[in-house]
Amino acid sequence: MTEFSVIDRYFRFSHAGQGVDIGIGDDAAVLDSPGKLVVTVDTLLPAVHFPASTEPAAIGHKALAVNLSDLAAMGAQPKWFTLALSLPQPDHDWLAGFSQGLRELANAFDVALVGGDTVRGPLAITVQAMGIASPAGVVLRRGAQVGDDIYVSGTIGDAALGLASLQGEALEEAAAHYCRQRLDRPTPRVAAGLALAGLATAMIDCSDGLMADLHHLLSASGAGGRIEFSDLPLSPAVEGWLATGGDKQRILTGGDDYELIFTAPPEVRDTVREIAKRSVTSLTKIGVVLADPVLTIMDKGKPLALDREGYDHFAEHQ
Ligand code: ADP
Ligand code: MG
């Protein structure tokens, strides 16, 4: 296979339209943006961002999902993406699976692959996604106000438990399967993110762990906060694991959930409930923003002590 046949066969799957004047095939793409462009990029490396055993279709899904999640966290509408792929060799089975996972998610969210780069080298996947800011404006990390409610979408800790299960943690088969799906195929919360533009005072997506990402949001806002462990939305798999002695810290600090963490004033609770219904995404209030710039997690009336917050690529020890 030549570089060009790889591109034609596996990556020329998006249709024209959707504001794509020129897509794959020229020196650069030409896009017609109807509003402010919101741009993000993420690189995925084996063993760092996905276990080496991950099936290619899940890698394709995740490479795009993590970027759509970033756009969702800005309250933006995803439109287009580019793909820079470094591959050790053009392996048909791998490319077919990867391309299928990527294409299915792209089509589900109506985003077009408009260009990229394909090189031979160690496996590395970089996706850059572009979206349009909501007319209501973008939602930044820095807008949380003292007294705001803190919310999280979906459930948290599933991906951490999926990783733990791959590393040998004993789980019931159904729970292990569910958690590994959550790790491999995160759902970007695009509809909820868009609906929250103009309403949420601050937002971030949860990639490094609930504590770490909430801390990022609060410190960008010059505030602190308190959350209640018993208010956290947990899946039956995580509930079951905790009931048999699982470590709460793992749920609080494990990454890869790609849920939205956001803040909003108590006056808009009913609207948040409406948005949850409309976007078919659970949105759960887990705490409150406080002036004192520390983040406390309460458990049965007492603060829970943590010895780490979440994943940091440059930390000496993990
Ligand atoms: P150039 O030499 O101008 O960088 P390339 O030969 O790298 O062009 O790419 C040819 C065309 O194919 C370009 O439009 C580029 O955007 C697109 N392309 C290359 N690799 C990919 C990929 N992995 N996915 C999508 N489009 C790609
Ligand atoms: Mg090139």
Short mmCIF file of C-alpha atoms and ligand atoms in Angstrom, two decimals, residues 3-4 7 11 23-27 83 85 113-118, ligand 1:
data_model
loop_
_atom_site.label_atom_id
_atom_site.label_comp_id
_atom_site.label_asym_id
_atom_site.label_seq_id
_atom_site.Cartn_x
_atom_site.Cartn_y
_atom_site.Cartn_z
CA GLU A 3 0.62 6.50 1.42
CA PHE A 4 -2.05 7.70 -1.03
CA ILE A 7 -5.58 7.80 2.64
CA PHE A 11 -9.69 8.16 5.48
CA GLY A 23 -11.41 18.57 2.07
CA ILE A 24 -8.85 15.77 1.66
CA GLY A 25 -6.71 15.90 -1.48
CA ASP A 26 -5.26 19.36 -1.75
CA ASP A 27 -2.42 21.02 0.12
CA LEU A 83 -5.77 13.36 11.65
CA LEU A 85 -1.09 9.35 11.96
CA LEU A 113 -12.45 14.48 8.41
CA VAL A 114 -10.96 17.21 6.22
CA GLY A 115 -7.25 16.42 6.08
CA GLY A 116 -4.24 15.08 7.87
CA ASP A 117 -0.81 13.60 7.51
CA THR A 118 0.37 9.98 7.29
P1 ADP B 1 1.20 17.32 1.71
O1 ADP B 1 2.40 16.70 1.07
O2 ADP B 1 0.70 18.56 1.03
O3 ADP B 1 1.34 17.44 3.19
P2 ADP B 1 0.01 14.79 1.89
O4 ADP B 1 0.57 13.96 0.81
O5 ADP B 1 0.56 14.64 3.26
O6 ADP B 1 0.02 16.29 1.43
O7 ADP B 1 -1.56 14.52 1.97
C1 ADP B 1 -2.36 14.51 0.82
C2 ADP B 1 -3.78 14.85 1.21
O8 ADP B 1 -4.29 13.83 2.05
C3 ADP B 1 -3.90 16.15 1.98
O9 ADP B 1 -5.11 16.75 1.63
C4 ADP B 1 -3.94 15.70 3.43
O10 ADP B 1 -4.67 16.61 4.22
C5 ADP B 1 -4.66 14.37 3.31
N1 ADP B 1 -4.26 13.38 4.34
C6 ADP B 1 -3.03 12.86 4.57
N2 ADP B 1 -3.05 11.96 5.58
C7 ADP B 1 -4.32 11.92 6.01
C8 ADP B 1 -4.99 11.21 7.05
N3 ADP B 1 -4.37 10.33 7.84
N4 ADP B 1 -6.31 11.45 7.22
C9 ADP B 1 -6.96 12.34 6.45
N5 ADP B 1 -6.40 13.02 5.45
C10 ADP B 1 -5.09 12.83 5.23
#
